[in-house]
């Protein structure tokens, strides 16, 4: 328990006159008005709290938390005032590295901590453990919050610590969806990848035959990494093509063919009936619903992720997309409590709907926007342009590297140009001929730089001209000329 420091009390008030939480999209607007001036004061250590009276508490030490901490420091509001409570034993890091550089073979200089702490993924400073100490930020490691009381503004951690907050930022991200234990989802040799401990335990390094379950981001990035290990790799998923959240069938076909050229086998339209163990108790095969059996000494499961709302359900969970409901300033319906990153269900202003975005660009930007709101009472609504990307086969010696970027909304008719030679562009165009979304494989930086401009301004484009484009470069010129 905290030492009984001399009693100190600081207080501040919630920022704007009235808190309003609107439900966008189809839901009727619901404005929750609260008394205009709510004063919060964080009781002194006399209350016996374990976080040294830190006014600001971030729950979750992942990608968004690292970027939030940076903004607190930029405002000079971290030292002695910020506390991060994390489930993990290490400070925030760039999670995307876990299925990219982290999976390179030992002789190819795999990414390892402390090399990829936030904010290096966006060209920022590497915030090591020492960085948090030097900036006076208290970090509680390996001690997840298990209980929360909004009335007393207190949190309880799994080790029994009691923490008091003035403002609380929920940054708990997502948890990997799991196969049920009863069908072998927890067998030794079955792996999920969410945090660096998972990546460390991944026995891809000693595997011979791996089965990857799920044809999404994790599935594709792990399967590509397995090619660098020359492993016998099979991907199994229920849809009829990979990346169903984003890829068109024809785009998926191009990438599937590239994976097959690298030796990856696909079993599509298939669901796992169970995972079986061998005599050593480790996973030895995957049995599909049709009864067929695929041998494997390692199984990597990438079947989606669920927002980690616990123990903050009472703050308000969005029924459509899940996650903690926030407004365009990341304020929840409870004054002084915010949510950011994967776990936040926020108004996607451009498309007038509530969304959750499980990608690192939003984690970084939402963190910055939220802390700016908290510290400066700015009222500029978050106006996020969805940006997703992936990089595979990027290892040294790969026959071709793959790096695609997508901006916007994948809605409408698609026009696809190019055939991995080396580029591919796909344009999503709505019924008013407006460009809604754009995808580019292996662009040069100027071309990648054009994508957000196109997706943000949504120009009217000539579909016929795009379809007739002789190359990806021509197609981008046609789109650029529509700006
Ligand atoms: C393997 C992998 C690769 C990825 N690659 C990419 C990519 O290439 N590009 C891209 O755009 N996105 C990628 N993503 C998605 C991106 O990493 C996430 O969108 C981003 O990490 C979300 O940041 P966050 O802070 O909201 O959540 P997280 O980074 O998941 O952090 C949440 C943190 O909160 C902790 N936590 C949870 N509950 C509690 C609790 N009760 N108390 C305390 N701590 C708690 C978790 O342990 C974790 O440390 C990848 C994700 C994974 C898993
Ligand atoms: N480059 C990136 O942006 C990137 C990279 C890795 C991870 N991530 C994030 O990490 C999280 C997890 O990624 P993911 O790939 O697991 O999720 P995903 O949603 O991208 O893919 C899940 C895949 O598993 C399939 N699936 C669902 N249930 C299944 C089942 N029972 N059996 C077999 N297949 C099943 C889905 O149909 C889909 O193909 C997501 O939030 C994702 O955005 C992002
Ligand atoms: O954003 C990212 O961060 C890591 C790595 O670049 C950090 O060094 C990675 O692989 C990304 O895609």
mmCIF file of C-alpha atoms in Angstrom, residues 18 74 118 142 172 177 253 306 397 410 434 436:
data_model
loop_
_atom_site.group_PDB
_atom_site.id
_atom_site.type_symbol
_atom_site.label_atom_id
_atom_site.label_comp_id
_atom_site.label_asym_id
_atom_site.label_seq_id
_atom_site.Cartn_x
_atom_site.Cartn_y
_atom_site.Cartn_z
ATOM 1 C CA UNK A 18 -21.874 19.528 -20.990
ATOM 2 C CA UNK A 74 4.879 16.615 -24.750
ATOM 3 C CA UNK A 118 6.626 2.623 -29.289
ATOM 4 C CA UNK A 142 2.029 -7.622 -15.123
ATOM 5 C CA UNK A 172 -7.123 -2.434 -23.224
ATOM 6 C CA UNK A 177 -10.285 -15.159 -30.299
ATOM 7 C CA UNK A 253 -6.532 -14.834 -55.987
ATOM 8 C CA UNK A 306 -12.477 -9.472 -29.375
ATOM 9 C CA UNK A 397 16.281 -13.487 -49.832
ATOM 10 C CA UNK A 410 -14.131 -0.777 -49.180
ATOM 11 C CA UNK A 434 -17.263 8.606 -56.104
ATOM 12 C CA UNK A 436 -14.500 5.550 -51.704
#
